[in-house]
mmCIF file of C-alpha atoms in Angstrom:
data_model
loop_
_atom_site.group_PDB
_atom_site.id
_atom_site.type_symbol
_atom_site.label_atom_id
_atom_site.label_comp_id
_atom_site.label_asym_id
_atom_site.label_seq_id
_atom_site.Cartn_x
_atom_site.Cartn_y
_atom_site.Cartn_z
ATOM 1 C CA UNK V 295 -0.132 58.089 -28.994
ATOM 2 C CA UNK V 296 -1.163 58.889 -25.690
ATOM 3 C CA UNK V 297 -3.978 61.144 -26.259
ATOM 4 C CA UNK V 298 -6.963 61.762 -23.849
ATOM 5 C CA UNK V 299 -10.333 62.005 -24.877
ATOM 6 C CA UNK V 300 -12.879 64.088 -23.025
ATOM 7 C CA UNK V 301 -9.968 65.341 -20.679
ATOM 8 C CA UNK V 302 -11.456 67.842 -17.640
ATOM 9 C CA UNK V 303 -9.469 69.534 -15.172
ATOM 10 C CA UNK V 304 -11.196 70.447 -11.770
ATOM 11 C CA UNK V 305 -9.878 72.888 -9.350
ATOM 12 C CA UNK V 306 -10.394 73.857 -5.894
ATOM 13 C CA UNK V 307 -9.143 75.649 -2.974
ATOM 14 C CA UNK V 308 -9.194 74.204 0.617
ATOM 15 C CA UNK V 309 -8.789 76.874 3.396
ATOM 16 C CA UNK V 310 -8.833 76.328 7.306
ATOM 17 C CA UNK V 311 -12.101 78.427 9.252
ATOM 18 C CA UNK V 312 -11.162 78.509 12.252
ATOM 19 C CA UNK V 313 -14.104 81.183 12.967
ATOM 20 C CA UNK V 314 -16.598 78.002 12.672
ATOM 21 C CA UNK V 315 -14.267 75.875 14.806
ATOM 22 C CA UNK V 316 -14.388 78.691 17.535
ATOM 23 C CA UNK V 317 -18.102 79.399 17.255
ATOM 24 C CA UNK V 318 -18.882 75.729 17.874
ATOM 25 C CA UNK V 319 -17.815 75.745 21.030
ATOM 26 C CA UNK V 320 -20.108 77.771 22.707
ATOM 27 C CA UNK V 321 -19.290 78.430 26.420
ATOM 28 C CA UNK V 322 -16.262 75.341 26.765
ATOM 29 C CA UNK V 323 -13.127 75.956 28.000
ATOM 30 C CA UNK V 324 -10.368 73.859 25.761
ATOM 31 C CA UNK V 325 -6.835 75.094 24.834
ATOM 32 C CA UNK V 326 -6.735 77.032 21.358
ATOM 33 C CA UNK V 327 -3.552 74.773 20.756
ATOM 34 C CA UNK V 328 -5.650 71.650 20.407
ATOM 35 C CA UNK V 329 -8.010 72.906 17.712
ATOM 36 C CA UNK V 330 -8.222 71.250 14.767
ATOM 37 C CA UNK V 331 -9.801 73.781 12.103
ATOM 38 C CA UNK V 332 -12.291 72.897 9.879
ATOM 39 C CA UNK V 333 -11.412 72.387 6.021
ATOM 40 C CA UNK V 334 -13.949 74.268 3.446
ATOM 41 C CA UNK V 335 -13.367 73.782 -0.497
ATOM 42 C CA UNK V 336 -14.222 76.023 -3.243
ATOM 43 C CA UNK V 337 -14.148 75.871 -6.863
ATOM 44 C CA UNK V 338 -12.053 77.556 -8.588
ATOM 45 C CA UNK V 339 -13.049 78.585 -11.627
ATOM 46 C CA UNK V 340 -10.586 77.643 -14.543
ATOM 47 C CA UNK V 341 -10.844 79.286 -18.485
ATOM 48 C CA UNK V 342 -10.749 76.353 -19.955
ATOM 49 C CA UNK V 343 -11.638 72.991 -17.727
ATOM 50 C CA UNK V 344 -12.495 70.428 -20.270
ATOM 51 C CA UNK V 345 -10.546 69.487 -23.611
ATOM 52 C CA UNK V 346 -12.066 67.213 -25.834
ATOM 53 C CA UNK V 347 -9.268 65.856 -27.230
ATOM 54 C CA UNK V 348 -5.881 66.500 -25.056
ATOM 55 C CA UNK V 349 -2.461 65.564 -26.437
ATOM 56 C CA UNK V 350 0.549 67.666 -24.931
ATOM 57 C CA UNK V 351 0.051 70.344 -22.257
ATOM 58 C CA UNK V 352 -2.594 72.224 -20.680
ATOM 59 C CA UNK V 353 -2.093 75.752 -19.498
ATOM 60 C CA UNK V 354 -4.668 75.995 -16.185
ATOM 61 C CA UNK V 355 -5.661 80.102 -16.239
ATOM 62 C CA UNK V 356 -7.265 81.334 -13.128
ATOM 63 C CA UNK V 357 -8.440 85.195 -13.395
ATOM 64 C CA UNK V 358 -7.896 86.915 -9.769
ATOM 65 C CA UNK V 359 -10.974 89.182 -10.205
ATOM 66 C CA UNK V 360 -13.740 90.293 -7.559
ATOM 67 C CA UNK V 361 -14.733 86.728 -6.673
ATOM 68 C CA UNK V 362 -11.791 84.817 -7.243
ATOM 69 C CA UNK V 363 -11.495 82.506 -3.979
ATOM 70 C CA UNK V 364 -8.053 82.631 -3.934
ATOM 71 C CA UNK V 365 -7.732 86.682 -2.981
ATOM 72 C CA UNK V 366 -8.136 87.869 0.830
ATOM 73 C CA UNK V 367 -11.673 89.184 1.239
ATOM 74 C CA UNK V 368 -9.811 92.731 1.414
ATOM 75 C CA UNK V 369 -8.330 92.017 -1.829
ATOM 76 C CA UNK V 370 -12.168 90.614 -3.608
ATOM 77 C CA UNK V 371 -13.290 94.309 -1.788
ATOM 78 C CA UNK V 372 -11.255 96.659 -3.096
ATOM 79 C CA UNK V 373 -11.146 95.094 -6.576
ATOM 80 C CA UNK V 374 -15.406 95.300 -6.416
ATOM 81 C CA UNK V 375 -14.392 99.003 -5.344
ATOM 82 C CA UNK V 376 -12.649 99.882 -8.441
ATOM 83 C CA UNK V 377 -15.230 98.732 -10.934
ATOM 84 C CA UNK V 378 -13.852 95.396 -11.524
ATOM 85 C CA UNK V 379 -10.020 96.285 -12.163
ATOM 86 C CA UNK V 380 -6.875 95.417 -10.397
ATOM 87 C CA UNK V 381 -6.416 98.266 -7.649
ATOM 88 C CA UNK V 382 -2.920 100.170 -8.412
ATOM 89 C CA UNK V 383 -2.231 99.683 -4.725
ATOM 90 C CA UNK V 384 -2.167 96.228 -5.357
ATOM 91 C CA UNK V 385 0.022 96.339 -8.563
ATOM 92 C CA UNK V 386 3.274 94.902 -7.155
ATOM 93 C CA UNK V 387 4.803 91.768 -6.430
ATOM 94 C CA UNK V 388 4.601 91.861 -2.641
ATOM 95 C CA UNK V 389 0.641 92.922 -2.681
ATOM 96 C CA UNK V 390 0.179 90.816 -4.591
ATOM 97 C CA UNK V 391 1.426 88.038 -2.615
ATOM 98 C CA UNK V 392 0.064 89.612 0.166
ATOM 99 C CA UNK V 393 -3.942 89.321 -1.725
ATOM 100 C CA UNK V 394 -3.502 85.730 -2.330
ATOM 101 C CA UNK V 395 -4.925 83.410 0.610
ATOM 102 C CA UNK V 396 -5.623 79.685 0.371
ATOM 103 C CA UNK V 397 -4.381 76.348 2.291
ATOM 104 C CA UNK V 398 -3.968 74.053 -0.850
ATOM 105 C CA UNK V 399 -4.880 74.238 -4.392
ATOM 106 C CA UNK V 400 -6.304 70.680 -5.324
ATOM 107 C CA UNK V 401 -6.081 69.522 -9.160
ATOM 108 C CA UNK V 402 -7.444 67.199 -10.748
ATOM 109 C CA UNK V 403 -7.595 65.771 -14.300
ATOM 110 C CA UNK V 404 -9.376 63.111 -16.092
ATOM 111 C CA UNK V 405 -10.149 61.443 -18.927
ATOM 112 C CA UNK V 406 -10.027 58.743 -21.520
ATOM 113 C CA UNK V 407 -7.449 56.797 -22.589
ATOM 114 C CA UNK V 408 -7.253 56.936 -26.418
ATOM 115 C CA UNK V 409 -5.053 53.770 -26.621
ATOM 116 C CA UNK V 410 -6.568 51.693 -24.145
ATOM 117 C CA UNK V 411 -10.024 53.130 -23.348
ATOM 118 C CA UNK V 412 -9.268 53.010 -19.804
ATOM 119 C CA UNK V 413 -10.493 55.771 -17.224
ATOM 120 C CA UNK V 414 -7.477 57.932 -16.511
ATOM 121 C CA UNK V 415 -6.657 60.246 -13.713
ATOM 122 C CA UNK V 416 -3.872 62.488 -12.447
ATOM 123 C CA UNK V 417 -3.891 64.520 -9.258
ATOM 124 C CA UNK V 418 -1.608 67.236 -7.699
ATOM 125 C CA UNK V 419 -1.840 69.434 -4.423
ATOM 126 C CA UNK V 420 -0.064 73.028 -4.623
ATOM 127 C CA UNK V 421 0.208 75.090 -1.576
ATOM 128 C CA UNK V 422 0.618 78.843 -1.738
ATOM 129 C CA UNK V 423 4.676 78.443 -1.573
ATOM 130 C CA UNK V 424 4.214 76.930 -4.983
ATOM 131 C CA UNK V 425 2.808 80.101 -6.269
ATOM 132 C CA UNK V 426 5.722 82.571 -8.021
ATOM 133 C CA UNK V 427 4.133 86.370 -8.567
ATOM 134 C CA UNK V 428 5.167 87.622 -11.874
ATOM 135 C CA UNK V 429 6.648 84.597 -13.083
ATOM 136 C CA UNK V 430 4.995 82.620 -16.496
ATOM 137 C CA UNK V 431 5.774 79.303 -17.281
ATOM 138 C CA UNK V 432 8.044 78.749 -20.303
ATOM 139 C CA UNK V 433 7.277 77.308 -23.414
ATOM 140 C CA UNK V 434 7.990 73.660 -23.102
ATOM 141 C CA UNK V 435 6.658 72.672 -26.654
ATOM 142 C CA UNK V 436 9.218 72.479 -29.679
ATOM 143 C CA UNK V 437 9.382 70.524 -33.168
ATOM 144 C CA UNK V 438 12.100 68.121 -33.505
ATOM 145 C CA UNK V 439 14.064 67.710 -36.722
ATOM 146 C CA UNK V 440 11.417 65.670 -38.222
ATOM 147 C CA UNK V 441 8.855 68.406 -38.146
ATOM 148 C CA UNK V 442 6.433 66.547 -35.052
ATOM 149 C CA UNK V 443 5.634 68.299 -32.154
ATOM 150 C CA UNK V 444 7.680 67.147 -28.718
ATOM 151 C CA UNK V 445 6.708 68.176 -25.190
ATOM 152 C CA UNK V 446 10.573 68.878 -23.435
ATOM 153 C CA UNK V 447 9.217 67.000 -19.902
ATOM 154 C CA UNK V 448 13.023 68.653 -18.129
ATOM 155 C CA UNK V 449 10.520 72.308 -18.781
ATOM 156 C CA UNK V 450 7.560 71.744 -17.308
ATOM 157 C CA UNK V 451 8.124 73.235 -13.943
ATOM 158 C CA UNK V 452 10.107 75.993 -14.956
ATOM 159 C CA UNK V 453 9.174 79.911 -15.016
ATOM 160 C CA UNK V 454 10.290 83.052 -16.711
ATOM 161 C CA UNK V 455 9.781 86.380 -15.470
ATOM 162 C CA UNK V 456 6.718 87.902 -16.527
ATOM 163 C CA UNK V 457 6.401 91.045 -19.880
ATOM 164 C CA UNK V 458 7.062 93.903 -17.646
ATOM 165 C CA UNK V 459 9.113 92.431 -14.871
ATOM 166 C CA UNK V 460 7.802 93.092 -11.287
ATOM 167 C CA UNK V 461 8.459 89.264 -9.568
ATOM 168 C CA UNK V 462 8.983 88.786 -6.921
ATOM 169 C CA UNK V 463 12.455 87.391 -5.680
ATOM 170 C CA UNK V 464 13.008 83.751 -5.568
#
């Protein structure tokens, strides 16, 4: 009941560049106030992005390494810098936050309909606000007294502190 065959998740980041928007207009006078920026994408690369046979829940996990498009250039830098690991400097809640730079995150799933054979789709924006640093989501799978697995829909959304503590306030 209700399972998705061939289910793939796509992710990408949209960010305004202004720089290109300024650059374009080469020797014109025009209030800075009236700009409209340009929108790039880029992927964003996702450790698991296709299932081939999705039933409950699907934990998206994005690595913020050295060319994660979701980290200030500063941040992708100084990360290169230090052989590929997090930078200590970094290592807290509020540099963290700080590192992270992107307009919207853009998701999209789809699939096929194991009950119907019908084309599926699902898509949700998240904007940085939606982002909590140190926070995990919870565990929103359970068995019910019959033994079968349940998704608890009232859990989806919420988040737990991370192993370690360090979050950031809400």
């Amino acid at each position: 009941d209700g399972e998705i065959i061939d289910a793939n998740l796509n992710v990408l980041a949209s960010f305004e560049d202004r720089a290109s928007t300024f650059s374009s207009l080469r020797g014109k006078t025009i209030d800075p106030s009236k700009f409209v920026p340009k929108t790039m994408f880029r992927q964003v690369m996702i450790e698991l992005k296709a299932h081939p046979f999705f039933q409950r829940v699907w934990y998206a996990k994005h690595i913020l390494n050295g060319s994660s498009p979701l980290l200030t250039p500063d941040a992708r830098r100084k990360i290169r810098k230090n052989r590929g690991f997090w930078p200590v400097e970094l290592n807290n809640a509020t540099a963290v936050r700080k590192s992270i730079h992107f307009n919207q995150l853009l998701v999209n799933f789809s699939g096929v309909s194991n009950m119907s054979t019908a084309s599926v789709y699902a898509q949700k924006k998240y904007s940085d606000i939606d982002i909590v640093v140190g926070y995990q989501f919870v565990r929103c799978m359970y068995r019910d007294d019959s033994g079968a697995i349940k998704v608890d829909c009232d859990l989806v959304n919420d988040v737990i502190e991370q192993a370690g503590g360090g979050g950031e306030p809400f």
